[in-house]
């Protein structure tokens, strides 16, 4: 398959998945997403969909397809840019901050990157405040199954990468309760890798509504809400201090509003 | 004057100033500071004083006197470490987040650093939500006067450095309404530099209570409070993404609680 074909298939899938997520989340919430288009400082652009509802305190679903030329200072950090600074990237990102401290915050991302090399990356993880082991298990089981359908080594490997990535060294704390994280995936069989990436998206589309539906009618008190706001403070610390995507995006002319869509609507510090 | 003498005079001054600030702020607020000592991963340590009151939503006053050896990766960024990785540092930091959106957030820091070189650094700035030009002017005039008592070139120079430093490139926004910022101050006359640093502390001790007293009885509505919480979101972004002291402190074994004392008690994002 030629490169242009792959780019088209990947970016179309991310858009289709976006439509599915927005539709599912609107059904759960009753509120509607507000959509904004933005254009990239290189070429291309994205669409940011945000809903502030009665179940979702704030959920953002962002897709983008951009291309450009990396500045010299960034090339050393990106594979396949030794001979050419050109890049193309398409992806989908979701961050959901819920009203209820009984429902975890959810994060999901998948992307396809092409320089002189090409690869998929992505992952999904959950950040509960009041930890319900059943939910954590359901989340992990869903991604274990999705992984196992493709390669028996994936789940342990990607789970470990997730644990290592979503960690706050300055607090010696994990951000959440894990999930999966993978990067530079290129097995040499593009179709196979693409099928896996699609399955990760479908897994998230299945497990998030399932957990929300189980927990959304539980009431909470001010003290529990406060714990959630403090947990979100840690979430902010991770994203601004340690998240490579955030740092990289803000320093390569990415769209600030889209990148910082991950910020919670409200957070507290002790 | 020998080096040990300078270190002692500087650290004693920072402690004395801390006591003055805490006492002044307690008088304004009616609440009391809670004090916690911490020790450094190298040697030395600090004392963190935090008050959550009726005027001050959260104010932190931190002093520390530490020494250690810089890791190789940090030496290139610090003057006077070419031949030795040893450093000694003492300083005072204040961050005040107010309940009222009519009172600016205030920030102040002065420090004395010794490697094979030695210098003072510091500054003071204000971050209003609802901007009152009189307050901004009073703040700047106070520091202009303090600067002019020592060197006629200081104020313009340090004001400009403050503007350049407290800027959010990813938002193309300034953090606040300026103040002064200086670093690597060593004119060759230690006593003179120390006198200036003391005067900057005294200026902050004078102007902050003055502005607070003028504004503390003005009422505010939910909408105005909300604007303040959004402004604090930007404050968080600056401190975690761009503040060199925060990044440096968290990566050199600094005390996380003391460094992140600057975080507001509550913040919002759109």
XYZ file of C-alpha atoms in Angstrom:
540
model
C 0.000 0.000 0.000
C 1.410 3.408 -0.806
C 2.084 6.038 1.819
C -0.718 8.407 0.750
C -3.206 5.604 0.998
C -2.120 4.779 4.545
C -2.343 8.423 5.577
C -5.818 8.662 4.171
C -7.050 5.455 5.809
C -5.603 6.431 9.201
C -6.958 9.971 9.222
C -10.375 8.801 8.028
C -10.490 6.234 10.809
C -9.642 8.831 13.455
C -12.468 11.015 12.159
C -14.939 8.137 12.110
C -13.912 7.178 15.647
C -14.357 10.790 16.762
C -17.904 10.774 15.413
C -18.627 7.558 17.284
C -17.249 8.889 20.564
C -19.116 12.152 20.355
C -22.344 10.378 19.564
C -21.930 7.872 22.421
C -20.994 10.540 24.954
C -23.905 12.749 23.896
C -26.291 9.837 24.392
C -24.958 9.225 27.912
C -25.004 12.886 28.889
C -27.904 14.512 27.096
C -25.718 17.538 26.312
C -24.197 18.326 22.885
C -20.585 18.791 21.830
C -19.444 22.176 20.560
C -17.031 21.836 17.655
C -14.245 24.208 16.608
C -11.883 23.900 13.681
C -8.339 25.183 13.845
C -5.499 25.359 11.373
C -1.873 24.413 11.925
C 1.128 26.728 11.656
C 2.533 24.295 9.059
C -0.252 22.767 6.990
C -3.462 21.034 7.888
C -5.346 21.462 11.117
C -7.800 19.886 13.435
C -11.202 19.837 15.020
C -11.746 20.174 18.721
C -15.044 18.949 20.163
C -15.855 19.891 23.737
C -18.902 18.996 25.821
C -19.697 20.328 29.277
C -22.633 18.327 30.465
C -24.349 16.851 33.483
C -22.240 13.668 33.634
C -19.143 14.882 31.814
C -17.901 17.963 33.638
C -15.678 18.503 30.603
C -14.812 16.115 27.808
C -12.677 17.009 24.829
C -12.333 14.958 21.668
C -9.681 16.292 19.355
C -8.655 15.105 15.896
C -5.913 16.599 13.796
C -4.020 15.947 10.594
C -1.017 18.192 10.152
C 2.265 18.342 8.324
C 5.287 20.578 8.388
C 9.030 20.685 8.861
C 10.628 20.167 12.258
C 12.973 22.869 13.486
C 16.555 21.683 13.846
C 16.338 21.493 17.657
C 13.516 18.937 17.545
C 14.876 16.675 14.836
C 17.212 14.778 17.106
C 14.233 13.637 19.198
C 12.213 12.276 16.293
C 12.945 9.088 14.368
C 13.374 9.286 10.623
C 14.283 12.967 10.468
C 18.019 12.486 9.908
C 17.728 13.247 6.189
C 14.556 15.290 6.033
C 12.767 17.517 8.564
C 9.374 16.773 7.024
C 6.653 15.191 9.095
C 3.039 14.227 8.733
C 0.880 13.313 11.716
C -2.736 12.417 12.279
C -4.396 11.421 15.510
C -7.264 11.484 17.941
C -7.115 12.465 21.625
C -9.763 12.258 24.290
C -9.714 13.538 27.853
C -12.829 13.165 30.000
C -13.172 14.827 33.413
C -16.344 13.699 35.120
C -18.541 15.480 37.664
C -18.652 12.392 39.865
C -15.595 11.504 41.946
C -16.861 7.925 41.631
C -16.129 7.913 37.889
C -12.452 7.981 36.850
C -11.021 10.549 34.482
C -10.332 8.834 31.142
C -7.637 9.522 28.605
C -7.166 8.038 25.148
C -4.979 8.769 22.157
C -3.989 7.055 18.935
C -1.891 8.525 16.163
C -0.084 7.732 12.923
C 3.179 9.548 12.257
C 5.203 9.625 9.057
C 8.690 11.035 8.645
C 11.223 9.008 6.633
C 9.941 6.321 8.989
C 6.353 5.667 9.972
C 4.682 4.341 13.076
C 1.584 4.205 15.229
C 1.412 5.264 18.831
C -1.239 5.664 21.454
C -2.783 4.349 24.589
C -5.590 4.606 27.085
C -5.573 5.046 30.835
C -7.830 5.856 33.732
C -7.381 8.129 36.752
C -9.863 7.351 39.511
C -10.238 9.440 42.660
C -12.266 6.970 44.693
C -10.766 3.738 43.446
C -13.165 0.953 42.578
C -11.172 -2.188 41.867
C -13.919 -3.570 39.632
C -13.643 -0.582 37.315
C -9.869 -0.755 37.184
C -10.113 -4.463 36.410
C -12.757 -4.000 33.748
C -10.652 -1.308 32.090
C -7.509 -3.421 32.107
C -9.330 -6.601 31.043
C -10.827 -4.812 28.069
C -7.405 -3.698 26.846
C -5.823 -7.033 27.684
C -8.381 -8.703 25.426
C -7.848 -6.121 22.688
C -4.091 -6.651 22.893
C -4.311 -10.431 23.023
C -6.317 -10.502 19.796
C -3.196 -9.193 18.069
C -0.079 -10.225 19.948
C 0.249 -12.066 23.259
C 3.221 -9.908 24.267
C 1.448 -6.574 23.780
C -0.528 -6.227 26.999
C 2.278 -6.784 29.519
C 4.605 -4.630 27.486
C 2.156 -1.750 26.940
C 0.815 -1.895 30.490
C 4.351 -1.502 31.798
C 5.056 1.396 29.440
C 1.872 3.077 30.680
C 2.923 2.720 34.316
C 6.336 4.144 33.547
C 5.007 7.007 31.472
C 2.177 8.267 33.685
C 4.334 8.788 36.741
C 5.085 11.996 38.681
C 8.733 11.752 39.805
C 8.479 14.910 41.907
C 5.622 13.363 43.908
C 6.786 9.767 43.617
C 3.194 9.013 42.610
C 1.528 7.338 39.654
C -0.943 9.584 37.842
C -3.703 7.011 37.754
C -4.303 3.287 37.724
C -2.641 2.526 34.439
C -3.875 1.214 31.140
C -1.755 0.780 28.023
C 0.772 2.976 26.227
C 2.663 2.186 23.031
C 4.816 4.153 20.623
C 6.886 3.611 17.475
C 4.765 0.622 16.548
C 5.817 -0.651 13.167
C 5.887 -4.439 12.870
C 6.452 -4.229 9.126
C 2.815 -5.172 8.507
C 0.966 -1.858 8.286
C -2.485 -3.395 7.962
C -1.946 -5.514 11.050
C -0.761 -2.502 13.068
C -3.675 -0.433 11.824
C -6.120 -3.174 12.848
C -4.620 -3.121 16.326
C -4.942 0.661 16.586
C -8.562 0.400 15.495
C -9.219 -2.261 18.114
C -7.725 -0.050 20.848
C -10.161 2.673 19.817
C -13.096 0.264 19.846
C -12.053 -1.058 23.259
C -12.095 2.454 24.722
C -15.442 3.113 23.039
C -16.816 0.061 24.806
C -15.294 0.256 28.276
C -15.750 3.950 29.065
C -19.538 4.043 28.600
C -19.777 0.770 30.529
C -17.963 2.169 33.596
C -19.803 5.481 33.422
C -23.198 3.792 33.291
C -22.411 1.693 36.364
C -21.319 4.680 38.462
C -23.186 7.706 37.243
C -26.134 7.478 39.642
C -24.046 7.254 42.819
C -24.240 10.452 44.856
C -21.192 12.137 46.379
C -20.485 14.685 49.084
C -18.331 17.806 49.165
C -15.442 15.984 50.769
C -15.350 13.402 47.964
C -15.564 16.140 45.344
C -12.671 17.901 47.047
C -10.537 14.766 46.815
C -11.256 14.666 43.095
C -10.209 18.322 42.685
C -6.923 17.630 44.506
C -6.335 14.568 42.313
C -6.884 16.816 39.308
C -4.159 19.116 40.641
C -1.778 16.179 40.242
C -3.170 15.561 36.764
C -2.319 19.153 35.836
C 1.174 18.771 37.292
C 1.799 15.667 35.221
C 0.537 17.159 31.994
C 2.421 20.441 32.260
C 5.647 19.188 33.856
C 6.147 15.743 32.343
C 3.900 14.953 29.393
C 6.101 14.828 26.305
C 3.184 15.459 23.954
C 2.189 18.632 25.777
C 5.736 19.999 25.948
C 6.436 19.040 22.334
C 3.138 20.369 21.024
C 3.456 23.739 22.754
C 7.008 24.165 21.476
C 6.403 23.141 17.837
C 3.606 25.555 17.052
C 0.799 23.193 17.994
C -2.637 24.568 18.763
C -2.540 25.648 22.413
C -6.288 25.358 22.945
C -6.329 21.845 21.529
C -3.274 20.720 23.491
C -4.533 22.171 26.759
C -7.985 20.722 26.216
C -6.592 18.117 28.645
C -6.720 20.599 31.534
C -9.516 19.849 34.000
C -12.313 22.406 34.297
C -11.354 22.899 37.941
C -8.507 21.734 40.167
C -7.247 22.321 43.688
C -3.981 22.268 45.605
C -3.530 21.777 49.336
C 34.070 40.266 54.412
C 34.599 36.540 54.229
C 32.227 34.191 52.472
C 30.860 32.526 55.618
C 30.017 35.891 57.068
C 28.070 36.864 53.958
C 26.162 33.584 53.992
C 25.235 34.086 57.597
C 24.114 37.688 57.148
C 22.021 36.839 54.096
C 20.292 33.802 55.603
C 19.623 35.667 58.855
C 18.053 38.516 56.921
C 15.770 36.172 54.984
C 14.626 34.657 58.279
C 14.016 38.052 59.867
C 12.080 39.172 56.793
C 10.016 35.976 56.924
C 9.067 36.748 60.522
C 8.056 40.272 59.544
C 5.911 39.079 56.644
C 4.160 36.424 58.666
C 3.423 38.851 61.446
C 2.081 41.521 59.049
C -0.076 39.066 57.135
C -1.470 37.580 60.343
C -2.438 41.061 61.516
C -4.266 41.762 58.264
C -6.024 38.413 58.184
C -6.685 37.380 61.761
C -5.644 33.803 60.923
C -2.325 32.191 61.915
C 0.422 30.663 59.778
C 1.160 26.962 60.092
C 4.886 26.253 59.906
C 6.645 23.107 58.682
C 10.349 22.397 58.572
C 11.878 20.258 55.857
C 15.363 19.022 55.142
C 17.204 19.036 51.841
C 18.505 16.004 49.962
C 21.971 17.612 50.114
C 22.420 19.515 53.377
C 20.373 22.149 55.104
C 16.672 22.650 54.676
C 13.892 25.127 55.003
C 10.757 26.275 56.704
C 7.456 26.591 54.917
C 4.799 28.822 56.471
C 1.293 28.623 55.055
C -1.806 30.545 56.063
C -5.324 29.957 54.764
C -7.366 32.795 56.076
C -10.310 35.067 55.409
C -8.408 37.569 53.235
C -5.551 35.358 52.080
C -7.096 32.326 50.398
C -3.619 30.820 50.578
C -0.311 32.501 51.273
C 2.994 30.687 51.536
C 6.205 32.131 52.899
C 9.162 29.840 52.415
C 12.757 30.249 53.553
C 15.542 27.807 52.861
C 19.294 27.506 53.233
C 20.740 24.518 51.442
C 23.963 23.268 49.997
C 25.023 20.339 47.873
C 26.721 19.323 44.674
C 25.100 19.858 41.275
C 24.752 16.842 39.043
C 26.794 17.078 35.855
C 23.739 17.844 33.693
C 22.916 21.007 35.647
C 26.412 22.454 35.940
C 26.441 23.943 32.467
C 23.452 26.093 33.398
C 24.933 27.530 36.583
C 27.702 30.130 36.756
C 30.830 29.315 38.722
C 30.478 25.540 38.571
C 33.149 24.942 35.919
C 35.684 23.773 38.495
C 33.478 22.632 41.342
C 29.898 21.328 41.494
C 29.395 22.720 45.019
C 26.675 25.228 45.678
C 25.169 27.035 48.626
C 21.852 28.889 48.375
C 19.626 30.757 50.750
C 16.429 32.590 49.965
C 12.896 33.612 50.749
C 9.823 33.131 48.528
C 6.307 34.385 48.959
C 3.216 33.624 46.921
C -0.120 35.092 48.003
C -3.426 34.049 46.423
C -6.260 36.199 47.727
C -9.960 35.406 48.133
C -10.925 38.679 46.485
C -10.595 39.001 42.710
C -10.116 42.720 43.419
C -6.781 42.024 45.114
C -3.910 40.871 42.875
C -1.922 37.722 43.532
C 1.525 38.729 44.793
C 4.856 37.016 44.314
C 8.210 37.850 45.859
C 11.596 36.169 46.040
C 15.137 37.125 46.999
C 18.099 34.781 47.226
C 21.858 34.634 47.680
C 23.731 31.954 45.763
C 27.350 30.916 46.119
C 29.274 28.594 43.816
C 32.803 29.590 42.802
C 30.952 32.806 42.013
C 28.327 34.508 44.148
C 25.330 36.646 43.417
C 21.921 37.873 44.498
C 18.707 37.385 42.590
C 15.065 38.060 43.139
C 12.081 40.149 42.263
C 8.493 40.983 42.976
C 5.454 41.046 40.754
C 1.690 41.257 40.860
C -1.013 39.375 38.965
C -4.369 41.125 39.136
C -7.610 39.670 37.802
C -9.686 42.830 37.829
C -7.016 45.361 36.990
C -6.941 48.530 39.030
C -4.436 50.917 37.488
C -3.863 52.671 40.819
C -2.685 49.437 42.405
C -0.410 48.577 39.504
C 1.024 52.074 39.666
C 1.504 51.979 43.436
C 3.291 48.641 43.136
C 5.599 49.830 40.388
C 6.249 53.192 42.049
C 7.264 51.480 45.248
C 9.844 49.353 43.467
C 10.977 52.235 41.272
C 11.744 54.203 44.430
C 13.504 51.229 46.014
C 15.594 50.770 42.868
C 16.372 54.462 42.473
C 17.788 54.625 45.995
C 20.547 52.316 44.749
C 21.106 52.733 41.030
C 19.183 54.841 38.536
C 19.477 52.152 35.876
C 17.980 49.352 37.995
C 14.266 49.962 37.650
C 14.026 50.118 33.840
C 16.350 47.160 33.538
C 14.640 44.990 36.159
C 11.155 45.955 35.043
C 12.011 44.823 31.522
C 13.485 41.557 32.780
C 10.288 40.955 34.744
C 8.121 41.507 31.675
C 10.260 39.139 29.633
C 10.382 36.474 32.323
C 6.715 36.311 33.358
C 5.404 35.659 29.867
C 3.464 32.659 28.529
C 4.704 32.099 24.953
C 2.082 29.405 24.290
C -0.688 31.906 25.118
C 1.142 34.999 23.905
C 0.109 36.537 27.235
C 1.939 38.167 30.126
C 1.375 36.435 33.458
C 0.562 39.598 35.339
C 1.231 43.320 35.330
C 4.940 43.177 35.930
C 7.186 44.308 38.730
C 10.928 43.755 38.902
C 13.178 40.747 38.294
C 16.965 40.568 38.653
C 19.529 37.793 38.684
C 23.301 37.338 38.904
C 23.622 40.635 40.747
C 27.208 41.121 41.797
C 28.468 44.671 41.413
C 31.669 43.840 43.264
C 30.369 45.611 46.377
C 28.628 42.904 48.401
C 27.339 45.248 51.107
C 25.779 47.522 48.526
C 24.071 44.606 46.767
C 22.859 43.246 50.079
C 21.411 46.630 51.005
C 19.506 46.649 47.738
C 18.131 43.154 48.333
C 17.003 44.215 51.794
C 15.291 47.280 50.369
C 13.409 45.154 47.829
C 12.121 43.050 50.729
C 11.084 46.133 52.706
C 9.348 47.579 49.626
C 7.247 44.413 49.231
C 6.505 44.446 52.961
C 5.158 47.974 52.573
C 3.239 47.843 49.297
C 1.392 44.546 49.664
C -0.398 45.389 52.918
C -1.188 48.835 51.500
C -2.930 47.423 48.400
C -4.705 44.724 50.389
C -6.081 47.213 52.907
C -7.475 49.420 50.144
C -9.297 46.543 48.394
C -10.200 43.990 51.016
C -13.667 45.303 51.818
C -14.923 45.413 48.233
C -17.478 42.690 47.559
C -17.395 40.472 44.477
C -19.775 38.210 42.600
C -19.456 34.668 41.271
C -18.592 35.864 37.804
C -15.675 37.931 39.097
C -14.461 35.019 41.224
C -14.638 32.804 38.158
C -12.428 35.207 36.209
C -9.893 34.987 39.028
C -9.944 31.174 38.932
C -9.340 31.214 35.157
C -6.484 33.696 35.629
C -5.025 31.277 38.172
C -5.141 28.542 35.531
C -2.716 30.671 33.522
C -0.606 31.167 36.645
C -0.353 27.383 37.005
C 0.566 27.031 33.333
C 3.368 29.551 33.692
C 4.800 28.041 36.846
C 4.774 24.434 35.632
C 5.671 24.996 31.969
C 8.048 27.951 32.039
C 9.292 28.909 35.489
C 12.993 28.044 35.621
C 13.030 27.901 39.412
C 10.203 25.363 39.505
C 11.709 23.153 36.800
C 15.181 23.409 38.324
C 13.998 22.828 41.873
C 11.942 19.762 41.027
C 14.826 18.253 39.062
C 17.598 18.903 41.630
C 16.013 17.229 44.621
C 14.295 20.335 45.919
C 11.402 20.016 48.332
C 8.309 19.462 46.178
C 5.847 20.790 48.750
C 7.876 23.962 49.188
C 8.363 24.502 45.457
C 4.705 23.888 44.645
C 3.575 26.107 47.496
C 3.144 28.543 44.585
C 0.161 26.583 43.250
C -3.145 28.368 43.847
C -5.628 26.700 46.191
C -8.080 26.458 43.302
C -7.906 27.115 39.565
C -10.120 26.694 36.520
C -9.769 26.155 32.800
C -12.322 26.996 30.125
